[in-house]
CSV table of N, CA and C in Angstrom, one decimal:
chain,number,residue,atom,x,y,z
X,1,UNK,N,-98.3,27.1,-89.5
X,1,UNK,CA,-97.2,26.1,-89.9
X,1,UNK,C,-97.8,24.7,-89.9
X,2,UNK,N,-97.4,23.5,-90.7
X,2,UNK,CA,-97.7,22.5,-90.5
X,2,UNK,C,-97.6,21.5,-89.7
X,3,UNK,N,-98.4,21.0,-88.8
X,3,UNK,CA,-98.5,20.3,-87.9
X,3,UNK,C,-97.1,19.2,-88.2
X,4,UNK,N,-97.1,18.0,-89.1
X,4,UNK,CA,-96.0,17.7,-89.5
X,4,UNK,C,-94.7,18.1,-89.5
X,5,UNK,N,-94.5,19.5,-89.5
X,5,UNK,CA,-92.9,20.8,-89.2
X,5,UNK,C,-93.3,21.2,-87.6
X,6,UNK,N,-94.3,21.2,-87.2
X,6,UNK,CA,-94.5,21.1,-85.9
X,6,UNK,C,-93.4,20.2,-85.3
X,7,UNK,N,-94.4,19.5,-85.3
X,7,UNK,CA,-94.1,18.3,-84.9
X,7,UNK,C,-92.5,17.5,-84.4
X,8,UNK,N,-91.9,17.7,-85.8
X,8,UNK,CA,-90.5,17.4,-86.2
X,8,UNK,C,-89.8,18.5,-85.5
X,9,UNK,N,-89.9,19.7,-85.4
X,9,UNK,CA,-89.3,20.7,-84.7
X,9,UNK,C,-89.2,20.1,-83.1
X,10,UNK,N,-90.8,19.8,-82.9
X,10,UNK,CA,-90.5,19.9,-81.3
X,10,UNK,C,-89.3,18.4,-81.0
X,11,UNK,N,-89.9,17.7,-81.7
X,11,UNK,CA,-88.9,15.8,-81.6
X,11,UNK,C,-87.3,16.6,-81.4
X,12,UNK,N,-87.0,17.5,-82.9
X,12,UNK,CA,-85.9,17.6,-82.5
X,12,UNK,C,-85.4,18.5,-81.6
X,13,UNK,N,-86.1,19.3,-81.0
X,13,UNK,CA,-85.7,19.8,-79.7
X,13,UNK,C,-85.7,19.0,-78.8
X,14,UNK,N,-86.3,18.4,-78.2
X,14,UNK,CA,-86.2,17.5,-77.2
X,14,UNK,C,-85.2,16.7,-77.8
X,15,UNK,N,-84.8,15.9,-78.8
X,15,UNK,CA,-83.2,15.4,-78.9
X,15,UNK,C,-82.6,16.3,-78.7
X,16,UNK,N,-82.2,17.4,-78.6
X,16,UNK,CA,-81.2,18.4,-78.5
X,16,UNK,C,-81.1,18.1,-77.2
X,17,UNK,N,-82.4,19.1,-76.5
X,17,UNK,CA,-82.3,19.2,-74.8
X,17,UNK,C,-81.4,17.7,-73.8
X,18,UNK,N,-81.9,16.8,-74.5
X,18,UNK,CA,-81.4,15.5,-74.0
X,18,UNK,C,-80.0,15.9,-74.3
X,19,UNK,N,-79.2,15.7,-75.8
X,19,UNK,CA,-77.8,16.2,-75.5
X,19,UNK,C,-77.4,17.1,-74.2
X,20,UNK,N,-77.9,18.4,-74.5
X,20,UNK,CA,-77.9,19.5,-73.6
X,20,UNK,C,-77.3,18.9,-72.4
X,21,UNK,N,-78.5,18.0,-71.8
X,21,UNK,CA,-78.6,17.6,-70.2
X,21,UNK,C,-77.4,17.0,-70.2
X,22,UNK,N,-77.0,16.2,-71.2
X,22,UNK,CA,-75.9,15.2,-70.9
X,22,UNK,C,-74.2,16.5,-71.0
X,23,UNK,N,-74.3,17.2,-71.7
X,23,UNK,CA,-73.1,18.2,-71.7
X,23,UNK,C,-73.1,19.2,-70.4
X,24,UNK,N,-74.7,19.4,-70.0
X,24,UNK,CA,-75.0,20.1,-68.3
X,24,UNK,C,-74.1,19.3,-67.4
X,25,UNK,N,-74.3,17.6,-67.5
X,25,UNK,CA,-73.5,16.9,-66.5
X,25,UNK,C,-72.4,16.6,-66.5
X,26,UNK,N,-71.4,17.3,-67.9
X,26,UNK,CA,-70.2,16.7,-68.5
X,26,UNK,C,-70.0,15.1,-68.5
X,27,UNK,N,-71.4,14.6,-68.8
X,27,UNK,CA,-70.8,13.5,-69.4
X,27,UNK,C,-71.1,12.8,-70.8
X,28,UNK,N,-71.3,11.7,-70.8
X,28,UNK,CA,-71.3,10.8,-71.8
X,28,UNK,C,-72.9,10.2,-71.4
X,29,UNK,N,-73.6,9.5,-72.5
X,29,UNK,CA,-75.0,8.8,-72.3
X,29,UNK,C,-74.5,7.7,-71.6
X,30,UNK,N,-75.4,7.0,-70.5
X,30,UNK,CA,-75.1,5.8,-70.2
X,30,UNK,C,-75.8,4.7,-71.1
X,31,UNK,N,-76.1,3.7,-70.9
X,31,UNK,CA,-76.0,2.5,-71.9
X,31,UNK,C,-78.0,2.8,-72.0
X,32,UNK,N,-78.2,3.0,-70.9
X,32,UNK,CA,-79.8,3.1,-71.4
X,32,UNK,C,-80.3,4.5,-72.0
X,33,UNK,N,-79.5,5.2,-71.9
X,33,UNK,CA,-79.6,6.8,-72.5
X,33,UNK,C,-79.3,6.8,-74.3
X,34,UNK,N,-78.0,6.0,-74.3
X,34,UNK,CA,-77.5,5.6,-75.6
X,34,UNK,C,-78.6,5.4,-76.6
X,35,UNK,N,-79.2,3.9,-75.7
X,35,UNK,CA,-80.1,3.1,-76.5
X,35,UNK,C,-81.2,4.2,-77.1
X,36,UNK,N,-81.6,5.2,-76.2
X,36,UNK,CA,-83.2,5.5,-76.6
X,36,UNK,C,-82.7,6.5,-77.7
X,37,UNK,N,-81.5,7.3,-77.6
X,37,UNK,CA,-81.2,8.1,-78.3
X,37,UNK,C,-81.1,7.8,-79.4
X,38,UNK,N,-80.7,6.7,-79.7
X,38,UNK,CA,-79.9,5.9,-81.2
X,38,UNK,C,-81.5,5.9,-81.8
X,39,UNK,N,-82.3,4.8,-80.9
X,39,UNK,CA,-83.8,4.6,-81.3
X,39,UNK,C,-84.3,5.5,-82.0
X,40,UNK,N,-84.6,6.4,-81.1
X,40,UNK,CA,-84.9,7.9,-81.2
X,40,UNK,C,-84.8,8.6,-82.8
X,41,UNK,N,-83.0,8.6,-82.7
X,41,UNK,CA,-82.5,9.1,-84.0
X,41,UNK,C,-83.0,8.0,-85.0
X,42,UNK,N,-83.3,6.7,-85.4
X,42,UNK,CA,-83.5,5.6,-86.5
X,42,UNK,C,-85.2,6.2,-86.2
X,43,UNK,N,-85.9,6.1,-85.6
X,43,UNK,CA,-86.9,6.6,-85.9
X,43,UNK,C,-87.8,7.9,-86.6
X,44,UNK,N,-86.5,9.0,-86.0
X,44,UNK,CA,-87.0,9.7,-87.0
X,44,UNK,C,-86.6,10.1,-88.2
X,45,UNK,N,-85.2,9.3,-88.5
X,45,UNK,CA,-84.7,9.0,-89.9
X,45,UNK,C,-86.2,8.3,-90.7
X,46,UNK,N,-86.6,7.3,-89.9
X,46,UNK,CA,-87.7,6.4,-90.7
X,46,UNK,C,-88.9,6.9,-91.1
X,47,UNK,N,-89.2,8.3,-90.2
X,47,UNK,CA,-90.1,9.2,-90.2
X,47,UNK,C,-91.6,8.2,-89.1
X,48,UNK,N,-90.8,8.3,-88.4
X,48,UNK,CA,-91.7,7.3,-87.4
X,48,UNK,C,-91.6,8.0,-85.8
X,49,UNK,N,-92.4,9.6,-86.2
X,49,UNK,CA,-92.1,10.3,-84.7
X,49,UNK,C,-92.9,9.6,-83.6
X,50,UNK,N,-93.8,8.4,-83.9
X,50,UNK,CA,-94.3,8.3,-82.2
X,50,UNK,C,-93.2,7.2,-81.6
X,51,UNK,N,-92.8,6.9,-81.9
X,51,UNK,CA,-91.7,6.1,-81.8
X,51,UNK,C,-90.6,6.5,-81.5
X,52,UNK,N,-90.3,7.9,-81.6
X,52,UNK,CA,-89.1,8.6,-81.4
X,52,UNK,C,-89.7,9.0,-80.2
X,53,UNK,N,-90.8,9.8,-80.2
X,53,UNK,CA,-91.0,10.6,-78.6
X,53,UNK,C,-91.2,9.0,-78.0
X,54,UNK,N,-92.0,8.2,-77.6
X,54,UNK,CA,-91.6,7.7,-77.1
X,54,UNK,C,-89.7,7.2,-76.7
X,55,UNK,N,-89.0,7.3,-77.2
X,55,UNK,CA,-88.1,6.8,-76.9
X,55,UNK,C,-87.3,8.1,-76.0
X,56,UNK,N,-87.6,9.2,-76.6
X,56,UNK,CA,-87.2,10.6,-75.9
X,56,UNK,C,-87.9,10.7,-73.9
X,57,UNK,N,-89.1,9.8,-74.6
X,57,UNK,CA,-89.7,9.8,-72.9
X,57,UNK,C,-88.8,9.2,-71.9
X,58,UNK,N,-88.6,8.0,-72.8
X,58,UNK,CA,-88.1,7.1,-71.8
X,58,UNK,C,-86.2,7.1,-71.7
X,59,UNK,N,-85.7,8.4,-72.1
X,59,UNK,CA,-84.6,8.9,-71.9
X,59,UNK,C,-84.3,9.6,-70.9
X,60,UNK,N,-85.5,10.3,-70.1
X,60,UNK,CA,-85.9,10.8,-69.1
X,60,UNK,C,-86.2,10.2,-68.1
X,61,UNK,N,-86.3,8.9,-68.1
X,61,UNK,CA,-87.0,7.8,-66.7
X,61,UNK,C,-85.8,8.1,-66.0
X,62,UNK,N,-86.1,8.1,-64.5
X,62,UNK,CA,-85.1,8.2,-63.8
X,62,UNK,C,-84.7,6.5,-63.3
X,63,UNK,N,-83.0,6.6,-62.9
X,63,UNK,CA,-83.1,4.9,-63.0
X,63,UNK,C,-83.5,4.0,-62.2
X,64,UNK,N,-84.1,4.2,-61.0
X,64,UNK,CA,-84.7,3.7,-60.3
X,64,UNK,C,-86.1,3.0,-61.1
X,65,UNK,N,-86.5,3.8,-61.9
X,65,UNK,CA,-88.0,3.3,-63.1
X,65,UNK,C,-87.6,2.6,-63.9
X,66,UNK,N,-86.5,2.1,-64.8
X,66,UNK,CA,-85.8,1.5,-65.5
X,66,UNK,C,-86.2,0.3,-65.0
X,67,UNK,N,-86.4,-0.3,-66.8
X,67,UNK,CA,-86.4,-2.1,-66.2
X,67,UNK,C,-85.6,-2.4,-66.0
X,68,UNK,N,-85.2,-3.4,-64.7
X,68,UNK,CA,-84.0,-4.0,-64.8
X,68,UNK,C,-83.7,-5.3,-65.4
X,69,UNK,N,-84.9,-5.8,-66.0
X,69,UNK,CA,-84.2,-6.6,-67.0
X,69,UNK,C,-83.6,-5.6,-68.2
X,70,UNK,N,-84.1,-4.9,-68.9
X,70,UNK,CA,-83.1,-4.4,-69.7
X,70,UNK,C,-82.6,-3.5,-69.2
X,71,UNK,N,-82.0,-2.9,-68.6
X,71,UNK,CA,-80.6,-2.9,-67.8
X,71,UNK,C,-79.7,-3.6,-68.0
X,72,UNK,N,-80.1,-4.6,-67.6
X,72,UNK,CA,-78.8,-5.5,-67.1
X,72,UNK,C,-78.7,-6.5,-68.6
X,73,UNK,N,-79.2,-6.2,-69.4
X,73,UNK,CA,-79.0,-6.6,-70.7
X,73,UNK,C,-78.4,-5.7,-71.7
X,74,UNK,N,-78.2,-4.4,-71.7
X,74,UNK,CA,-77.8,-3.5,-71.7
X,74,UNK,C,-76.4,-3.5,-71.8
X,75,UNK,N,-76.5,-3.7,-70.2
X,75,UNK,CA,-75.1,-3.9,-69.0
X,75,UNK,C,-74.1,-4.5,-70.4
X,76,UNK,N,-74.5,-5.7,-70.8
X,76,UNK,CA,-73.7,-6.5,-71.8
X,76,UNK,C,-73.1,-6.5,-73.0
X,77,UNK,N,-74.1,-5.3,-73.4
X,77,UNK,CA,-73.6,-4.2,-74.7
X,77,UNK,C,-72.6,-3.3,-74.9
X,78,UNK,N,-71.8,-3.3,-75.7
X,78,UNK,CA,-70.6,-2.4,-75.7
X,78,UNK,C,-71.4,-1.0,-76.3
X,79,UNK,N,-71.2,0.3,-76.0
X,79,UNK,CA,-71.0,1.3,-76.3
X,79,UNK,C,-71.1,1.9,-77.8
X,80,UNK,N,-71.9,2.2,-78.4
X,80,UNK,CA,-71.9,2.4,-79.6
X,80,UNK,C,-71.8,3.9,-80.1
X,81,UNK,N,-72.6,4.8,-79.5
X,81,UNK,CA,-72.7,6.6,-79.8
X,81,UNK,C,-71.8,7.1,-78.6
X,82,UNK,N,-71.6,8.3,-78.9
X,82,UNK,CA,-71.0,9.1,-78.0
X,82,UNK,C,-72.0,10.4,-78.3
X,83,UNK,N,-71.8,11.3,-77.5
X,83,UNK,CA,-72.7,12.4,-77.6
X,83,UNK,C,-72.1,13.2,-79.6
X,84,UNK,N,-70.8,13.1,-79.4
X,84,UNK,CA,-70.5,14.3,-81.1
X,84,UNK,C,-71.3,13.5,-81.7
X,85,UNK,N,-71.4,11.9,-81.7
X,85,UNK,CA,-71.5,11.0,-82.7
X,85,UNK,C,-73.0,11.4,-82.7
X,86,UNK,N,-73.9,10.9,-82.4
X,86,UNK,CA,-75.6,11.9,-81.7
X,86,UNK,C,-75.7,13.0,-82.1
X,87,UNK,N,-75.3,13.9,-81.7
X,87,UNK,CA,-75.2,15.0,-82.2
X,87,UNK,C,-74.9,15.6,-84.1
X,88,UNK,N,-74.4,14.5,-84.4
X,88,UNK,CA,-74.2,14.6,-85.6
X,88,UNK,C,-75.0,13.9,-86.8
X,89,UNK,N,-75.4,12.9,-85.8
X,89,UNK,CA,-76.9,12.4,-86.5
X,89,UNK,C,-77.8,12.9,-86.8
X,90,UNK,N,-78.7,13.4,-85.5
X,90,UNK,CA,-79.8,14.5,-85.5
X,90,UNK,C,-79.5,15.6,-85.9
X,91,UNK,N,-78.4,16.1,-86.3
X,91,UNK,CA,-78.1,17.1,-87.3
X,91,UNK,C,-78.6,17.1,-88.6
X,92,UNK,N,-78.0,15.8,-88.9
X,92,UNK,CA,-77.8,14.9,-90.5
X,92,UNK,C,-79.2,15.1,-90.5
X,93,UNK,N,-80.4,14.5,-89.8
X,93,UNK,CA,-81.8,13.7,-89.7
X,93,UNK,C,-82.5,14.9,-90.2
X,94,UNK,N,-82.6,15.8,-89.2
X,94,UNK,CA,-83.3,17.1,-89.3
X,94,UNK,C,-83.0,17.8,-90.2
X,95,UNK,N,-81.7,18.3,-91.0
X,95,UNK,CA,-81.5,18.4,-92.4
X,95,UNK,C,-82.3,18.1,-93.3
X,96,UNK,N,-81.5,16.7,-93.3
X,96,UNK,CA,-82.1,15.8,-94.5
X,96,UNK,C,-83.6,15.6,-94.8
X,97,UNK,N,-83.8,15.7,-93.5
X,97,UNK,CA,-85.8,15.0,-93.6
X,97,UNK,C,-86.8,16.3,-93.5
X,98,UNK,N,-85.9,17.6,-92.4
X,98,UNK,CA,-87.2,18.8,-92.7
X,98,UNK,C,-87.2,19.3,-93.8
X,99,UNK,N,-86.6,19.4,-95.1
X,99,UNK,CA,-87.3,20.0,-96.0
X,99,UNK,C,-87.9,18.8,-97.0
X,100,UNK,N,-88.1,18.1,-96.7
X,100,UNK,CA,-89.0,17.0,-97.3
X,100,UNK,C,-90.6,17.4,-96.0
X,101,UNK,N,-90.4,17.2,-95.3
X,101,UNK,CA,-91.6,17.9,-94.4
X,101,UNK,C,-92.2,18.9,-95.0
X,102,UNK,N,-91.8,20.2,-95.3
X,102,UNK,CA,-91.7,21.5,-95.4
X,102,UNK,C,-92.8,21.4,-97.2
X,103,UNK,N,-91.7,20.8,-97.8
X,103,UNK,CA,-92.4,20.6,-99.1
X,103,UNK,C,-93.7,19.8,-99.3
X,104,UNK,N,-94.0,19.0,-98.2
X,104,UNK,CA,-95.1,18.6,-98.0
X,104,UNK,C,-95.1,17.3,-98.8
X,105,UNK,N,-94.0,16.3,-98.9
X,105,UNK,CA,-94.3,15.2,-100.2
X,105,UNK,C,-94.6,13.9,-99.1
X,106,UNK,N,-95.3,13.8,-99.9
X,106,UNK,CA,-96.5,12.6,-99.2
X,106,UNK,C,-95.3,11.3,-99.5
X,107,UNK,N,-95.4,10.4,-98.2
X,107,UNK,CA,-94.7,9.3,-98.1
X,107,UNK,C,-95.2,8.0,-98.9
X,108,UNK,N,-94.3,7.5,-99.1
X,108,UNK,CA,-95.1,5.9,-99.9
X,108,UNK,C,-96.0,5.5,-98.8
X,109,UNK,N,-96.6,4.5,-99.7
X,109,UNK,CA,-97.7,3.6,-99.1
X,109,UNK,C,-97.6,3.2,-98.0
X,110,UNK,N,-96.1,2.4,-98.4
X,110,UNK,CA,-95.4,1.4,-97.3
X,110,UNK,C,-94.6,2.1,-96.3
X,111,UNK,N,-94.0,3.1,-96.2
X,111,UNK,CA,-94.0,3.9,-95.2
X,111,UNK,C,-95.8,4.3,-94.4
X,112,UNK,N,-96.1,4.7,-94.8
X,112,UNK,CA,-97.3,5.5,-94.1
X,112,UNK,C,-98.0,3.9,-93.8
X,113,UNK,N,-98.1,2.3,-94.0
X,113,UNK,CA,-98.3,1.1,-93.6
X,113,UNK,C,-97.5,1.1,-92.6
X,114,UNK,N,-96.7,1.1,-92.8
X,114,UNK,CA,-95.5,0.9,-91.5
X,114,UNK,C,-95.7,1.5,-90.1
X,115,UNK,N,-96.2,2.6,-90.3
X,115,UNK,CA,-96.4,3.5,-89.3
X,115,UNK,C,-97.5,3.4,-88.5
X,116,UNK,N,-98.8,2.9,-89.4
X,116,UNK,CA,-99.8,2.7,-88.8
X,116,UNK,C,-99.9,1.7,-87.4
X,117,UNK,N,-99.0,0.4,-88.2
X,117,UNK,CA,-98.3,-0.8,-87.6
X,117,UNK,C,-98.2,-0.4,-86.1
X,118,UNK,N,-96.7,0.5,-86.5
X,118,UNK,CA,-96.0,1.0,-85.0
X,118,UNK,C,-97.0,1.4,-84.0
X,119,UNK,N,-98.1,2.5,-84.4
X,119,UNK,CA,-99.0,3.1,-84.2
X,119,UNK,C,-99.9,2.0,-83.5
X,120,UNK,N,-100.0,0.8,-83.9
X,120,UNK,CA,-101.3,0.4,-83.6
X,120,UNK,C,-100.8,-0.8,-82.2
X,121,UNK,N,-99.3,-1.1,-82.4
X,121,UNK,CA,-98.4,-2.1,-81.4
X,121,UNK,C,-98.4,-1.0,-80.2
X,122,UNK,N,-97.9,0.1,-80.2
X,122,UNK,CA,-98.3,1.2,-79.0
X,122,UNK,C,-99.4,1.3,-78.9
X,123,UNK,N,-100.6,1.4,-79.3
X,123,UNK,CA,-102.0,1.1,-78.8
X,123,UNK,C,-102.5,2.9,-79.1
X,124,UNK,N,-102.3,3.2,-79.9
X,124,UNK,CA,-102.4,4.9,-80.2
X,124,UNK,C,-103.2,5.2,-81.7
């Protein structure tokens, strides 16, 4: 299989598992869970998986690791996703974008620029 369908498979499993964990706890994301999730999901809309697993990683920090400056900047943000709402994204995402994976079509320029970018500001 293609490393690229690889790939995208495992991202969206790990978005899943994260839902998962949050329905395990019957709850809702908290404000820093939200954030990486949203991220998460806009990145791999943008086809920008290191950017997504990173954000998947750091969905996982426990809050004691959390920065508290953004925390508490956070703190000040109103509520945007809910778990259906998440859930229905990375639905949409993984649809939409694995059989463009699958078919193998080569991204514009300026996407595959873009990435490198991200790529090179993470130090990877």
């Amino acid at each position: 299989m293609d490393g690229t369908i690889d790939r995208n498979d495992r991202l969206h499993g790990s978005f899943i598992a994260a839902l998962d964990h949050l329905d395990a706890e019957r709850r809702e994301p908290d404000r820093w869970e939200e954030e990486c999730l949203s991220y998460a999901l806009g990145a791999l809309a943008c086809g920008l998986p290191l950017v997504a697993h990173v954000e998947l990683e750091a969905f996982w920090r426990p809050i004691e690791q959390r920065s508290p400056d953004v925390v508490a900047a956070l703190a000040d943000k109103t509520v945007r996703f809910t778990k259906a709402m998440l859930r229905h994204g990375i639905d949409y995402v993984h649809k939409r974008y694995a059989p463009l994976a699958a078919a193998d079509i080569g991204l514009p320029p300026a996407v595959i620029a873009g990435q490198r970018a991200v790529q090179a500001s993470l130090g990877r």
